[in-house]
Short mmCIF file of C-alpha atoms in Angstrom, two decimals:
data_model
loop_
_atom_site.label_atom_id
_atom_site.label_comp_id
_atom_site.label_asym_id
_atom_site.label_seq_id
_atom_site.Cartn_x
_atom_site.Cartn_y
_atom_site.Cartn_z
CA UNK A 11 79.45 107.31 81.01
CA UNK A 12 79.91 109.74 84.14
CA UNK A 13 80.57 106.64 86.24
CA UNK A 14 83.80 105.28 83.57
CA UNK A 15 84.71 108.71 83.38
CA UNK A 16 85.39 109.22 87.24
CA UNK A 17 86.52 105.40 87.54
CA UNK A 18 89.03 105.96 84.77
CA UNK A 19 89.93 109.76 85.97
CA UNK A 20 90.59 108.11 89.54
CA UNK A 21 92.89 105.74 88.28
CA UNK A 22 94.93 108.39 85.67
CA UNK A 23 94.58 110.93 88.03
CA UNK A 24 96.53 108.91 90.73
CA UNK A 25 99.03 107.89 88.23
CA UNK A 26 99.60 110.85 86.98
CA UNK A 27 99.72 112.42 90.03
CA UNK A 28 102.46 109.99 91.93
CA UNK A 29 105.06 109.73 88.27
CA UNK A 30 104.89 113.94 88.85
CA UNK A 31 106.20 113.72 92.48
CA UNK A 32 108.41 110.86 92.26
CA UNK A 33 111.60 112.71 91.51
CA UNK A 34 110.63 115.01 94.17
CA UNK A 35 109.95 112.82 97.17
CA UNK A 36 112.29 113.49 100.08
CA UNK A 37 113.45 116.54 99.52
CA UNK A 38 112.45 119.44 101.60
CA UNK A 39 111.29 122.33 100.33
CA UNK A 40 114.23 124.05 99.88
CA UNK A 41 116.35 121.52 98.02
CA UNK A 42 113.45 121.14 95.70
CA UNK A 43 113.47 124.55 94.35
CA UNK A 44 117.54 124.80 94.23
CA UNK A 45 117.49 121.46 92.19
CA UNK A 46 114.37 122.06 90.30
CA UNK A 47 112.95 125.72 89.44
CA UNK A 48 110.81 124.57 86.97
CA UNK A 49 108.33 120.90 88.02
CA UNK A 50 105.59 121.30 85.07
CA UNK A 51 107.30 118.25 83.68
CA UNK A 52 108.31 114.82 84.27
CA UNK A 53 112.39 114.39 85.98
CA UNK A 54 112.21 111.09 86.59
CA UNK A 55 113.29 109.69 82.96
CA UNK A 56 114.69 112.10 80.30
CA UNK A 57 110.79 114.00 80.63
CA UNK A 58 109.13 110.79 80.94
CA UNK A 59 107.12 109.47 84.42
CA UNK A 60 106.88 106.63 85.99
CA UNK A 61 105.19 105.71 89.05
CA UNK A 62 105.48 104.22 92.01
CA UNK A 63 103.78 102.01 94.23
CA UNK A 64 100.84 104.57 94.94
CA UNK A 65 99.67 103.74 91.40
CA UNK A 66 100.24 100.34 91.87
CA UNK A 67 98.52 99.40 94.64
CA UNK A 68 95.44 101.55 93.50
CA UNK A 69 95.69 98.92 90.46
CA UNK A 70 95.38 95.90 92.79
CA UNK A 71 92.03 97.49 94.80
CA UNK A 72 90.78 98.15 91.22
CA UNK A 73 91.62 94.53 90.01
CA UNK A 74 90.68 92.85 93.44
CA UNK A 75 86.55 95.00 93.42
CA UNK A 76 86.00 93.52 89.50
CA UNK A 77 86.52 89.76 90.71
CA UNK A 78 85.19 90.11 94.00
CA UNK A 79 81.95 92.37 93.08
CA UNK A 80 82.14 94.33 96.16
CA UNK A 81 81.88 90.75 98.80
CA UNK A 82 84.47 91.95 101.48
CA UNK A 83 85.57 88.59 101.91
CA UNK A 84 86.60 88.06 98.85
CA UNK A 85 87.93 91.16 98.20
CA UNK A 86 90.33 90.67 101.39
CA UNK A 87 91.21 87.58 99.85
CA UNK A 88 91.73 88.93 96.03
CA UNK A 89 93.85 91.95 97.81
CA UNK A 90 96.05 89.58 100.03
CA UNK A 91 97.03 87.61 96.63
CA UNK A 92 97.85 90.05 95.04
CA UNK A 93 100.10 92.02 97.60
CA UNK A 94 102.02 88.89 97.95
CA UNK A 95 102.83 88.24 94.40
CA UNK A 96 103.36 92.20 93.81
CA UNK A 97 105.94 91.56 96.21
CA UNK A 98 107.92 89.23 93.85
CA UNK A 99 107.91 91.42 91.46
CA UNK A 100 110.45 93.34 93.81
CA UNK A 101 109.27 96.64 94.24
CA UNK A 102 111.25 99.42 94.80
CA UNK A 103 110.53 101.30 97.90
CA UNK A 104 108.14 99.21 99.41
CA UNK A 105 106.95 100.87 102.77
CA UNK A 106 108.27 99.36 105.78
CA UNK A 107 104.60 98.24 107.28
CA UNK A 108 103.71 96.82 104.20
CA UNK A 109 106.68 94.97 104.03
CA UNK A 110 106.32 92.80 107.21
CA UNK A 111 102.23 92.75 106.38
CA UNK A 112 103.28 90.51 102.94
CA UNK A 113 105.97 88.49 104.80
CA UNK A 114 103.18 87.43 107.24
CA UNK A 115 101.03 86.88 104.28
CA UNK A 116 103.58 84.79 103.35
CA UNK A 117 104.29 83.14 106.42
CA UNK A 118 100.32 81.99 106.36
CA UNK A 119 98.76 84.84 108.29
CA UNK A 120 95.29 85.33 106.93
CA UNK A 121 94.00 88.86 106.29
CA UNK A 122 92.83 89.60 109.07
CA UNK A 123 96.01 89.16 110.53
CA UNK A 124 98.65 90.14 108.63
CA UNK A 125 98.52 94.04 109.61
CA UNK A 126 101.38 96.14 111.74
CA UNK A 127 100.46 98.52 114.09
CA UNK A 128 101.64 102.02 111.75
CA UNK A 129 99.83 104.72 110.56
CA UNK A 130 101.47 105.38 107.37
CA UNK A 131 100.52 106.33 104.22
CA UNK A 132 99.85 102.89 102.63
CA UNK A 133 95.65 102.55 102.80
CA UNK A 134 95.11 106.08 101.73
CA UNK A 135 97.06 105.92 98.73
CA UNK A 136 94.50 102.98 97.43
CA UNK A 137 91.13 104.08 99.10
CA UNK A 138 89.86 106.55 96.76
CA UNK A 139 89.21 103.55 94.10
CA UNK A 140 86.68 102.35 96.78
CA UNK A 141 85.21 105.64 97.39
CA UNK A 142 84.08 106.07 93.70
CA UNK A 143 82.58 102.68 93.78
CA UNK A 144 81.07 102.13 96.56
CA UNK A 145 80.47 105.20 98.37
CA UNK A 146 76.86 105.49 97.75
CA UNK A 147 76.75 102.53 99.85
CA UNK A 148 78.28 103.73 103.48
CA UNK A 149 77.53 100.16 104.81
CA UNK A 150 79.80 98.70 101.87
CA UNK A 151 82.40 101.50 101.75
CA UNK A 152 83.34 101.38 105.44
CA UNK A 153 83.81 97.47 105.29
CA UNK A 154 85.91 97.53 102.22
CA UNK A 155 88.33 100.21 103.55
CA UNK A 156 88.74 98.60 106.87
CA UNK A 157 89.69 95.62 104.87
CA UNK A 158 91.93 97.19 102.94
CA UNK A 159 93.97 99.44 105.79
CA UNK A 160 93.73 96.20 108.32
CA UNK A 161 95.40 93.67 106.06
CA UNK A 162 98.86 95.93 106.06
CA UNK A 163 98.08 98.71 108.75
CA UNK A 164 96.34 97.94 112.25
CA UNK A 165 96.15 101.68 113.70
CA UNK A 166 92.61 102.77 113.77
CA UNK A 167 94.59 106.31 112.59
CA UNK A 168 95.02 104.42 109.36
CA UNK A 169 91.55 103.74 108.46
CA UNK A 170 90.48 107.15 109.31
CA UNK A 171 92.48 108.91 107.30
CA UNK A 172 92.11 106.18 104.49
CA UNK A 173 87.84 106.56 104.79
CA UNK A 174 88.63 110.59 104.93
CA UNK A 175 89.68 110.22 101.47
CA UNK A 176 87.28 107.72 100.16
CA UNK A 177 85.08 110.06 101.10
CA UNK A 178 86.44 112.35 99.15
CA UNK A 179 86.84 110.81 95.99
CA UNK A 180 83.41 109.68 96.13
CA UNK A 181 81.97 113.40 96.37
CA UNK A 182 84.05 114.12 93.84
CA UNK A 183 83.03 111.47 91.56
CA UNK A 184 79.68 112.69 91.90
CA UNK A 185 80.94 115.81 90.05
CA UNK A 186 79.97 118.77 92.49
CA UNK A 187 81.34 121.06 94.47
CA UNK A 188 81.54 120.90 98.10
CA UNK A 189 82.37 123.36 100.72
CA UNK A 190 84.79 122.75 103.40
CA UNK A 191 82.22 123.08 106.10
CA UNK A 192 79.83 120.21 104.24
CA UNK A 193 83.17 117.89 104.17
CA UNK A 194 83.56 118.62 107.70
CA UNK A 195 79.94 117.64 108.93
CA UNK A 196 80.02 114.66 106.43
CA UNK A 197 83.34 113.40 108.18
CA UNK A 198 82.20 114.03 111.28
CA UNK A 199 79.26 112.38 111.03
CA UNK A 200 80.52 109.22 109.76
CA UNK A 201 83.45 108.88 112.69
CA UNK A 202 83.32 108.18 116.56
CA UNK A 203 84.82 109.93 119.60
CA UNK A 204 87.71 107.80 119.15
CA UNK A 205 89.05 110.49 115.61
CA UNK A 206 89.05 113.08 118.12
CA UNK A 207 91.98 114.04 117.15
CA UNK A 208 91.89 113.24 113.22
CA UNK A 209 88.40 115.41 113.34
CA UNK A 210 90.34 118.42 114.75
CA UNK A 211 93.18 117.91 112.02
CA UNK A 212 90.82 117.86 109.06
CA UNK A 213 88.65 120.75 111.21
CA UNK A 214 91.90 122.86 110.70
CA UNK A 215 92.51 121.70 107.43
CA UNK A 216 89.02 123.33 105.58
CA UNK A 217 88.95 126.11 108.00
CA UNK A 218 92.42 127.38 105.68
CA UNK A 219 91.04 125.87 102.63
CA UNK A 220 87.82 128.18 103.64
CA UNK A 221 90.14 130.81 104.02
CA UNK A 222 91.79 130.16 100.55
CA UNK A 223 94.85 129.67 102.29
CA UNK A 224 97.59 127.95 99.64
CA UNK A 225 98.68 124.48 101.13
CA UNK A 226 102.18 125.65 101.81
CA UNK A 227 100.91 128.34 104.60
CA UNK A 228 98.65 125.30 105.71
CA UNK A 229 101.70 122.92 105.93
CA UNK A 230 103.71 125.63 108.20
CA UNK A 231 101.12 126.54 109.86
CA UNK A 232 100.48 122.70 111.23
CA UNK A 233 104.78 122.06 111.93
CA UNK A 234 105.89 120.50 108.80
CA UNK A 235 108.34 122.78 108.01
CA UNK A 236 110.49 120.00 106.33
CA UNK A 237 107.63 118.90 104.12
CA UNK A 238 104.95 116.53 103.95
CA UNK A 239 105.49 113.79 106.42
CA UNK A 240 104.77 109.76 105.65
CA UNK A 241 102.44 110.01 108.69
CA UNK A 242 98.81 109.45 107.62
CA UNK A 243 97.53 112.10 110.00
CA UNK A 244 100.14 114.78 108.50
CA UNK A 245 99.71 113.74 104.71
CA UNK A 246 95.18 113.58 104.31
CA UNK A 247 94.43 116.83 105.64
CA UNK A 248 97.33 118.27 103.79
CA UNK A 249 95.25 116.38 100.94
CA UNK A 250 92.03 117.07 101.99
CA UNK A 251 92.67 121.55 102.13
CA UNK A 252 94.50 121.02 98.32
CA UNK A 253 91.49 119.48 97.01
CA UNK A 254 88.96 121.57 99.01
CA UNK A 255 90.71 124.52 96.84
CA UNK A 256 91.05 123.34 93.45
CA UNK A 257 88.28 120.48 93.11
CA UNK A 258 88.43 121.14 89.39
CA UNK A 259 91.74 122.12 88.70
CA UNK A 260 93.94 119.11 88.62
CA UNK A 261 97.03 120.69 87.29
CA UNK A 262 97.29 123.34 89.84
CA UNK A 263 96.70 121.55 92.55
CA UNK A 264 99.02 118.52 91.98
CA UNK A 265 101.95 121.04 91.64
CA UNK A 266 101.06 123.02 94.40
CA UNK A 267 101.23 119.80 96.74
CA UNK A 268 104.42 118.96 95.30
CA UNK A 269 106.33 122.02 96.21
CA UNK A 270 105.20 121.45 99.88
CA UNK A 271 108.06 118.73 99.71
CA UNK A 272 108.22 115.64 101.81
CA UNK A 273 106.29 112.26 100.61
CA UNK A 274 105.40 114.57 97.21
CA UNK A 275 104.51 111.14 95.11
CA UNK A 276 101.95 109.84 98.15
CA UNK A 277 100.40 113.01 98.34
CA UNK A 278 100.15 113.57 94.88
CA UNK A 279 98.75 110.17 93.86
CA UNK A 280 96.00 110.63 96.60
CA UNK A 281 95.44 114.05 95.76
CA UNK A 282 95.41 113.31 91.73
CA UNK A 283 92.96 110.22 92.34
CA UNK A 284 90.57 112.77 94.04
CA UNK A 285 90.57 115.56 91.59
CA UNK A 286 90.82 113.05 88.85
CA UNK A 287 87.30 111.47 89.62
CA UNK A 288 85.96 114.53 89.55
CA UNK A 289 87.74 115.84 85.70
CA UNK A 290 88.06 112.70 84.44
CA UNK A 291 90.80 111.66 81.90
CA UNK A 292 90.11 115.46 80.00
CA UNK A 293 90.97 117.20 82.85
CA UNK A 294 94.28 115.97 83.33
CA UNK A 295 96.63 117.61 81.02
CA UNK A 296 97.53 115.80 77.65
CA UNK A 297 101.20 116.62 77.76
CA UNK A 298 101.48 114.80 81.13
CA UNK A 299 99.64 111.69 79.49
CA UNK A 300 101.35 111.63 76.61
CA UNK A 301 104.50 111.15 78.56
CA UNK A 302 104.03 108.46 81.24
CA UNK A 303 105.77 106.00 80.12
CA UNK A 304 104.83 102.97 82.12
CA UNK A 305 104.41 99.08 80.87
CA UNK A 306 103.11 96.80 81.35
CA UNK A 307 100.47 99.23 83.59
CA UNK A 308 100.17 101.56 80.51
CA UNK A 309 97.29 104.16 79.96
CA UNK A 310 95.47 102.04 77.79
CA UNK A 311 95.58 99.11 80.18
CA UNK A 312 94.51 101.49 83.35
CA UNK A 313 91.63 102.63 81.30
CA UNK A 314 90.59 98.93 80.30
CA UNK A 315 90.63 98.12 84.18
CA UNK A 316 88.80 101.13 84.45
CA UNK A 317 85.91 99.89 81.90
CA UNK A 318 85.93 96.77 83.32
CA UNK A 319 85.42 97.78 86.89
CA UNK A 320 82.86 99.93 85.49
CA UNK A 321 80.71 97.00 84.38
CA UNK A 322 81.21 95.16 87.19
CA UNK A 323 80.00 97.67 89.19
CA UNK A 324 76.63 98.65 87.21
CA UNK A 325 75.98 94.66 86.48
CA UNK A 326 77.20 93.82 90.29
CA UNK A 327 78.94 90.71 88.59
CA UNK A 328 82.27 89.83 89.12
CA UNK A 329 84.22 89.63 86.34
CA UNK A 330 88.45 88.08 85.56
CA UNK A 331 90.92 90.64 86.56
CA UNK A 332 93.01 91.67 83.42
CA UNK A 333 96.18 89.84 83.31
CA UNK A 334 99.65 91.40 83.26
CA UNK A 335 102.96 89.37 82.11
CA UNK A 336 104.93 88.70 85.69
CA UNK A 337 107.98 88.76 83.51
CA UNK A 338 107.19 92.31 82.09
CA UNK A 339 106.79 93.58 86.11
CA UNK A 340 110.02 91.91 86.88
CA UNK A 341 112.02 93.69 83.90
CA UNK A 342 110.44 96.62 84.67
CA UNK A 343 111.09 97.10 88.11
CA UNK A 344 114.76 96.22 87.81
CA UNK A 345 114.83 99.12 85.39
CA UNK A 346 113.21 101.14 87.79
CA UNK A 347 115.16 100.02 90.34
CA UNK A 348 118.39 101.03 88.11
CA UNK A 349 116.70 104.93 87.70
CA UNK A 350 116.20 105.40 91.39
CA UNK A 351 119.71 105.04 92.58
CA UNK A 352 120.98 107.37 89.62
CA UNK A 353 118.51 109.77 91.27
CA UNK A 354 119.84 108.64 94.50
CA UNK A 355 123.43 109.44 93.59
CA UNK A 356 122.27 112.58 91.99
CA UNK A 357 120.83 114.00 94.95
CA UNK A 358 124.52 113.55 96.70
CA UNK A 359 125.66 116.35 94.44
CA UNK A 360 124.95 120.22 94.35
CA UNK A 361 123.42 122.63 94.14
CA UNK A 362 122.74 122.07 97.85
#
């Protein structure tokens, strides 16, 4: 049961987490507090969420370990299907990198081909998935995430930042507390001489989270005075000091993140699908459950991809993804599609 519970809080948690920041993402600091004084609430849809493709592509990893059982070939070639036909479903804001990874995909690249050199934000925003599953299996969990960041993002900067949070969420799956100095040696450990200068990022990052430093006086004090960049090595140890602080406090810590500005749905997704492994589905608030209003990727079908990755990894058995209606992801990405540029338009208007 501990084991669905952290699955299932990984995948709510980053759902939650990225519908929360969506109407925020982009604006600095100080536009966010002029526009919104009060974020305890979905703005995206008349107090409903939606989310973005954080959630989504957390959904694909999720679907892509249950029919490959953990074989990292076939879990590069589950992920690479999937991607493509996601991309059909035309996506709204679809990161640049990622973009040109599925057109190669496309094209006939294979997987191990179809990355861009970037270091965005892209393979942490679907690692954590992996960490719950696999990380008490290093071997397995360094394989999977290098499959995962190469097939849209080449940059060894990439995977480092997108095994920093596997890490993580595995920890935090396992339902302890760790201190920022344990993270530190555990990360260390695990990378070469070549995340020099990741190592000294996330070495800054719980040396304030040991000083119980809030994440805002952590984002000034490492130059991101215009909020959370889309730069992998500005957005996980940004993550990494939140969760460090609040490993059982989901609510806090999501809308603390959030009022840093910047990329507020990335870093909220990642941040939610830590804390949520580690609270599970009862530690994320009700109210903000009750009013996500996403289909066909509801709640109830999350937790029933949840449940079934669950099996599949206690049985080690693949099992059939669980289908969703292509016309229902077309319909609702056009509507989503329609929201976003009223939110677009909106933020052309004051208060400036």
């Amino acid at each position: 049961m501990a084991e669905i519970d952290a699955i299932i809080g990984c995948l709510l948690g980053t759902a939650v987490g990225d519908a929360l920041g969506l109407p925020f993402e982009g604006l600095s600091k100080r536009r966010q507090h002029v526009m919104y004084s009060e974020i305890n609430k979905y703005h995206f849809l008349w107090g409903r969420g939606m989310v973005s493709d954080d959630t989504e592509h957390t959904c694909m990893v999720a679907q892509s370990l249950i029919v490959s059982s953990g074989d990292v070939q076939k879990f590069s070639q589950q992920l690479a299907r999937r991607l493509r036909f996601w991309l059909l479903g035309l996506p709204a804001g679809v990161g640049f990198a990622t973009l040109r990874a599925i057109l190669k995909l496309w094209l006939g690249f294979s997987p191990d081909c179809s990355g861009v050199f970037s270091a965005g934000n892209g393979p942490a925003m679907r690692s954590a998935i992996i960490g719950v599953c696999y990380g008490d299996n290093p071997q397995k969990l360094r394989e999977l995430v290098r499959v995962s960041t190469k097939i849209t993002h080449t940059d060894p900067k990439a995977e480092f930042g997108a095994l920093a949070v596997a890490i993580a969420a595995h920890i935090a799956s396992n339902k302890i507390d760790i201190s920022p100095q344990q993270y530190y040696h555990i990360i260390e450990n695990l990378l070469d001489s070549s995340a020099t200068e990741f190592l000294e990022l996330i070495k800054q990052a719980v040396e304030s989270a040991a000083q119980q430093q809030t994440t805002q006086t952590f984002v000034t004090q490492i130059g991101l005075h215009n909020g959370i960049s889309g730069y992998i090595y500005r957005t996980v140890p940004v993550v990494i000091q939140t969760w460090l602080r609040h490993q059982q406090n989901y609510q806090v810590a999501i809308l603390e993140i959030i009022r840093c500005g910047g990329d507020s749905d990335t870093a909220a997704a990642i941040l939610g699908g830590i804390i949520g492994a580690r609270v599970g589905k009862s530690g994320i608030p009700p109210y903000w459950l009750d009013n996500l209003q996403e289909w066909p990727r509801t709640i109830q079908w999350m937790e029933a991809v949840g449940m079934r990755l669950e099996r599949v990894c206690d049985s080690g058995k693949s099992l059939q993804a669980l289908p969703l209606p292509i016309y229902g992801i077309l319909l609702r990405n056009i509507c989503f599609l329609v929201v976003v540029l009223i939110h677009g338009f909106r933020r052309l208007l004051p208060p400036y």
